[in-house]
Tab-separated table of C-alpha atoms in Angstrom:
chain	number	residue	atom	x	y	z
B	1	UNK	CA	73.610	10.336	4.332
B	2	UNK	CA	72.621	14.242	4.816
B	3	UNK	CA	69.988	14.720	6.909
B	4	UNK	CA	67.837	18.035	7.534
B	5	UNK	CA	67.308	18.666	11.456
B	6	UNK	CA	64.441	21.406	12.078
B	7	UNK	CA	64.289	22.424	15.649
B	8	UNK	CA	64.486	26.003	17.392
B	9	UNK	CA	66.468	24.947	20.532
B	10	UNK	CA	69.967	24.832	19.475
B	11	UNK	CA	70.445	22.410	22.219
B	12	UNK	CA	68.125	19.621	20.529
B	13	UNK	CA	69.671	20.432	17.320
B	14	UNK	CA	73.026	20.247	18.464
B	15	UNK	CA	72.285	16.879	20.324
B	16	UNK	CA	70.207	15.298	17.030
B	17	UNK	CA	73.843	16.259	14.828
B	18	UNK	CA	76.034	14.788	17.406
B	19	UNK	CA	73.980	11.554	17.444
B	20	UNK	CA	73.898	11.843	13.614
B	21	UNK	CA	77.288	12.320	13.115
B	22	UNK	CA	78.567	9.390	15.204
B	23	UNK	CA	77.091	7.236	13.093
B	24	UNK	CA	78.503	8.441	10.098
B	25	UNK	CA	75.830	10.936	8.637
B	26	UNK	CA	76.148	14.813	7.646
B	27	UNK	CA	73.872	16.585	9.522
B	28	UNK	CA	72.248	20.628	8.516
B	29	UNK	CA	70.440	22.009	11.677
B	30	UNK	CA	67.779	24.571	10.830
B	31	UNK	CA	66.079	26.730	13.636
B	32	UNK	CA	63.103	28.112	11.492
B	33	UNK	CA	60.673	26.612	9.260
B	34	UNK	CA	61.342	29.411	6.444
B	35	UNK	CA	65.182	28.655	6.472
B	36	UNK	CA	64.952	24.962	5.773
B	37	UNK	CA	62.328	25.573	3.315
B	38	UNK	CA	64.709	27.811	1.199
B	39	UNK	CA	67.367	25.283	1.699
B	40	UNK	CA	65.037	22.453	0.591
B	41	UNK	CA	64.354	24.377	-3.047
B	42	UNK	CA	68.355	24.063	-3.445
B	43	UNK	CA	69.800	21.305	-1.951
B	44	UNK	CA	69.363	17.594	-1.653
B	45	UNK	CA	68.491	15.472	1.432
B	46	UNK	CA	68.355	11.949	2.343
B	47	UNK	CA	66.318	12.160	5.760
B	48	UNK	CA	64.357	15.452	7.187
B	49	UNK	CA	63.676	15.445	11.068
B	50	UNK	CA	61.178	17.956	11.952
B	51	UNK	CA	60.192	19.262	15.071
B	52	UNK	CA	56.457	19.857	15.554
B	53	UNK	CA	56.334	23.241	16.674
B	54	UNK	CA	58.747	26.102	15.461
B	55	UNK	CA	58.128	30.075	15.036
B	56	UNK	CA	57.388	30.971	11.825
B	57	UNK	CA	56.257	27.628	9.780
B	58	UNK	CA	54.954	24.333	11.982
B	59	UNK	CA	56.520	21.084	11.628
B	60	UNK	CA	53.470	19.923	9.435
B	61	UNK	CA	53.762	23.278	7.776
B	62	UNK	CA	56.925	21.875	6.373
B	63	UNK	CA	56.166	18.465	6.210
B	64	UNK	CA	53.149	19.077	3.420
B	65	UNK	CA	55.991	21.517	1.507
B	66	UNK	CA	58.105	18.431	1.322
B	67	UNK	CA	55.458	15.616	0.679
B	68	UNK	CA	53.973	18.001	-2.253
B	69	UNK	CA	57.622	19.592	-3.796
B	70	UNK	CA	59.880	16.424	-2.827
B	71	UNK	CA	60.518	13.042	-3.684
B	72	UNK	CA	57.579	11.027	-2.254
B	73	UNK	CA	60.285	8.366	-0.642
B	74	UNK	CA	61.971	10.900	1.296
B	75	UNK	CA	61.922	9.756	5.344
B	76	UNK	CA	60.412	12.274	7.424
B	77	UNK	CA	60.792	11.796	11.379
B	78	UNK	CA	58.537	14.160	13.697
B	79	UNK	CA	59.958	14.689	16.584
B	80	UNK	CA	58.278	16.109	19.571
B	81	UNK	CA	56.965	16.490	23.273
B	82	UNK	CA	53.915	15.678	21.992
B	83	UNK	CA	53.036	12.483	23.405
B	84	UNK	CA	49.105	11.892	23.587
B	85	UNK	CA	48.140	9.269	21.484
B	86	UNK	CA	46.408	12.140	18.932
B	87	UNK	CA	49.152	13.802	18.142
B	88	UNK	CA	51.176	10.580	17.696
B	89	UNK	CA	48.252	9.826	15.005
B	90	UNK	CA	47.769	13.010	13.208
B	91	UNK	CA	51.813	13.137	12.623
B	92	UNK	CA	51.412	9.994	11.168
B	93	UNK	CA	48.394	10.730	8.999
B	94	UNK	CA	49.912	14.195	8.092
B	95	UNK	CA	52.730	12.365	6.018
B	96	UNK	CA	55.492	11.230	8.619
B	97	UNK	CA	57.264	8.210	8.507
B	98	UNK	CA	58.039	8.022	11.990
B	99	UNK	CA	57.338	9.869	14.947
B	100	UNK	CA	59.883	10.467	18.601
B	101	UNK	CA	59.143	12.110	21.817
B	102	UNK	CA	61.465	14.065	23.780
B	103	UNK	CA	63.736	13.779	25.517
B	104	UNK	CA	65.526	12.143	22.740
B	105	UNK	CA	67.472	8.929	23.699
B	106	UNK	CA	70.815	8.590	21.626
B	107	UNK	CA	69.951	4.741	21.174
B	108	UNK	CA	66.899	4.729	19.555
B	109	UNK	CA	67.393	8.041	17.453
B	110	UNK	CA	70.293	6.048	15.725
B	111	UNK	CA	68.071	2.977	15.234
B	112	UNK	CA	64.733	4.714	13.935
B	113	UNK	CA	67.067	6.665	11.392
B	114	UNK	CA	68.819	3.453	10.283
B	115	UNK	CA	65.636	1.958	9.689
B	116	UNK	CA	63.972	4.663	8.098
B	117	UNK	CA	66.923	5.000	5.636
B	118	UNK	CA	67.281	0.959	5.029
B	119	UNK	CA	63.606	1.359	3.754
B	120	UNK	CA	63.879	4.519	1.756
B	121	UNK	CA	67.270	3.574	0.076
B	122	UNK	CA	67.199	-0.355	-0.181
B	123	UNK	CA	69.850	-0.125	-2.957
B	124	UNK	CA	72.499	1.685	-0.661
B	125	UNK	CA	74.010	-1.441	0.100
B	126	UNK	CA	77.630	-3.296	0.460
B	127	UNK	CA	76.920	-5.769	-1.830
B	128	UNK	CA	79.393	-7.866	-4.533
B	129	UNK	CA	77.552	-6.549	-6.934
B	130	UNK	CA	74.682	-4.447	-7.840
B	131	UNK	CA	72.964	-4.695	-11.100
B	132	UNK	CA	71.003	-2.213	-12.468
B	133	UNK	CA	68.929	-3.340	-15.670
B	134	UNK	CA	71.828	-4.282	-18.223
B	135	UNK	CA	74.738	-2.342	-15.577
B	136	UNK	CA	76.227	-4.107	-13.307
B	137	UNK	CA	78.746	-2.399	-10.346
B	138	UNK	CA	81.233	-3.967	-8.174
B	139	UNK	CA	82.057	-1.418	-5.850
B	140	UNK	CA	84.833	-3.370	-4.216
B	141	UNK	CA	86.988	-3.517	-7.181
B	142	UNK	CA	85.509	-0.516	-9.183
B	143	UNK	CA	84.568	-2.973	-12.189
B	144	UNK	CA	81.538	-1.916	-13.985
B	145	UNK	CA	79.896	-4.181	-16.943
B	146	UNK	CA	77.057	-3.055	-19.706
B	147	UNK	CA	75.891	-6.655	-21.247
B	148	UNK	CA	78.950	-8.292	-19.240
B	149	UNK	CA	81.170	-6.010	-21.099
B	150	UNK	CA	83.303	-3.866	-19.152
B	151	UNK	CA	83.103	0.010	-19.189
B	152	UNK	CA	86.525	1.224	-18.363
B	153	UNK	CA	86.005	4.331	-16.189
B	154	UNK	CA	87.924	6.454	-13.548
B	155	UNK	CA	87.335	6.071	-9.775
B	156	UNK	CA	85.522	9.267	-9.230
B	157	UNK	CA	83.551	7.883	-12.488
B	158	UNK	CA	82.453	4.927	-10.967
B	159	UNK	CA	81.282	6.487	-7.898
B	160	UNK	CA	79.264	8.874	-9.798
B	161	UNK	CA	77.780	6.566	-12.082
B	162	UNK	CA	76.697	4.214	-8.983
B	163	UNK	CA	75.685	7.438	-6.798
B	164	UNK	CA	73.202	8.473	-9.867
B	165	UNK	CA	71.426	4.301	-10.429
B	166	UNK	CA	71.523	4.741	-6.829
B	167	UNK	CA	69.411	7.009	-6.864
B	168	UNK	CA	67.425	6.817	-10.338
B	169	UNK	CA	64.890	9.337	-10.936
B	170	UNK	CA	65.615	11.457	-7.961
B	171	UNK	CA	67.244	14.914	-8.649
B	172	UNK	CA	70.334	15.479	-6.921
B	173	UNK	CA	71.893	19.047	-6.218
B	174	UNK	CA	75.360	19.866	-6.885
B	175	UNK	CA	76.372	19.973	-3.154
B	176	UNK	CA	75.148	16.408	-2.686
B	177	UNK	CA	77.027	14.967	-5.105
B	178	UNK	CA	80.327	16.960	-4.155
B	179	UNK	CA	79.934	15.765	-1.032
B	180	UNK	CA	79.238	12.035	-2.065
B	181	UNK	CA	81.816	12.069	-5.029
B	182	UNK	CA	84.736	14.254	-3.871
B	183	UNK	CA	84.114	13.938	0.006
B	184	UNK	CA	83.119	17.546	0.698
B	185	UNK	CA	86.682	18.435	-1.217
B	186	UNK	CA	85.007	22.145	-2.068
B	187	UNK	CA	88.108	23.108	-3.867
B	188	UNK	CA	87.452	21.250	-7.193
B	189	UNK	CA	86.173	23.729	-10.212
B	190	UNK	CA	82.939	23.573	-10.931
B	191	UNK	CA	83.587	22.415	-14.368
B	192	UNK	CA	85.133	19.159	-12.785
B	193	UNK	CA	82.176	17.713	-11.912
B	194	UNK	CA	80.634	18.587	-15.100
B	195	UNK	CA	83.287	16.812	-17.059
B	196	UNK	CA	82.787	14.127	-15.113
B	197	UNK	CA	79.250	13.718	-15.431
B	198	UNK	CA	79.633	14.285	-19.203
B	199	UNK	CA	82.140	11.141	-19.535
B	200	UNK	CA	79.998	8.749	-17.691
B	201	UNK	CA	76.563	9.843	-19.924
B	202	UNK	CA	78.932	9.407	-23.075
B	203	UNK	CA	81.034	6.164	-21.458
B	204	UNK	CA	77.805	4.461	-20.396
B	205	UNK	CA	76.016	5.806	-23.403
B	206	UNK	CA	73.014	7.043	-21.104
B	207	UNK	CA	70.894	8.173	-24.091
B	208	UNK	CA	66.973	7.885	-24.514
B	209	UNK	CA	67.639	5.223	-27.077
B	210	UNK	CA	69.158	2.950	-24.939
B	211	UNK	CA	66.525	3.382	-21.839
B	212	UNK	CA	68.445	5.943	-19.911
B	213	UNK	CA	68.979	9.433	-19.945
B	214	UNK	CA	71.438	11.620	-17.829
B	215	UNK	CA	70.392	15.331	-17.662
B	216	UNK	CA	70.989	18.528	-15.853
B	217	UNK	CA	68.543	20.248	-13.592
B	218	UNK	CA	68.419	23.430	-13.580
B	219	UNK	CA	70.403	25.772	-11.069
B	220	UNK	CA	70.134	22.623	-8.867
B	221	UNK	CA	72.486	19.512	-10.499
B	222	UNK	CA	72.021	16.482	-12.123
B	223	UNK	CA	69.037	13.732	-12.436
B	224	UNK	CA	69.485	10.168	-13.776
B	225	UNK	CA	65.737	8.882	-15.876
B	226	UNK	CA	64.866	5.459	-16.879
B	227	UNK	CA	62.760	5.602	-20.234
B	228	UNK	CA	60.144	3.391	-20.449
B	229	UNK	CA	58.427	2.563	-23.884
């Protein structure tokens, strides 16, 4: 997962991505309000952990940007030497999903994230097979079915495909899905990924007509929309 860190000691920061990173997520430290902000408008995130106070924007500064510009299941963890039982409850009623005091303790930074991203992303699973209205994915042996018919696709086309139901509805920047698709590999053309994404709309037939529809945001990346009647 990439998570957002927001803190202006480079120590907490640098502790937070170390955490994050041994258990297996990409982590983006930020040490000003303003600079996350601008990174928000372009890129994708899974998880944002904000501290409460920072320079130039505060942590709920940020945290109404996000609830009121992002997608509304994004986690949000406040995290802060704020520890009165107020400021525990107006973090909370601001928009966060969670809330930790410092000092942070490697243990249960690892499990609140976990948890926060279990109940955000219920579909990131290592299931047999996942099934999304008529699709059906079995990411063990790359076989994908439409109406128990089998789609023959690619690898990289299967990922894709899964990484977009994955996340239906939510846009996702160009960066994320390099890094989810092509594991950071920032040496493909740009018009790679765009070939791809054009075979799995056509291979899957992810038109309007047939409840889907696979389109390009603009000067971010790609969404995947369910049309309902």
């Amino acid at each position: 997962m990439r998570i957002a860190v927001l803190d202006d000691d480079h120590s907490q920061t640098d502790l937070v991505c170390q955490v994050l990173k041994s258990a297996g997520h990409t982590c983006y430290p930020f040490q000003s309000g303003k600079e996350m902000l601008n990174q928000l408008r372009r890129e994708s995130f899974d998880l944002l952990i904000i501290d409460w106070q920072v320079p130039d924007l505060s942590g709920p500064e940020v945290l109404q940007w996000a609830r009121e510009k992002l997608s509304a299941n994004l986690p949000v963890l406040f995290m802060t030497s704020r520890s009165g039982e107020d400021d525990i409850v107006a973090g909370l009623a601001a928009g966060a999903d969670d809330y930790m005091i410092k000092p942070i303790r490697r243990g249960e930074l690892t499990a609140r994230v976990q948890a926060l991203l279990r109940r955000a992303y219920p579909n990131q699973t290592s299931a047999e097979q996942i099934q999304f209205s008529q699709f059906v994915f079995e990411p063990r042996t790359g076989r994908l079915t439409a109406n128990g018919q089998a789609i023959e696709v690619t690898q990289k086309e299967f990922d894709l495909a899964l990484l977009f139901f994955r996340n239906l509805g939510r846009p996702l920047s160009r960066a994320y899905i390099l890094e989810a698709v092509w594991s950071r590999d920032v040496d493909i053309p740009s018009r790679t990924m765009d070939t791809h994404v054009s075979r799995v709309r056509s291979k899957l037939q992810l038109r309007p007509e047939n409840g889907f529809r696979l389109a390009p945001v603009y000067s971010y990346g790609y969404r995947l929309e369910q049309i309902t009647e």
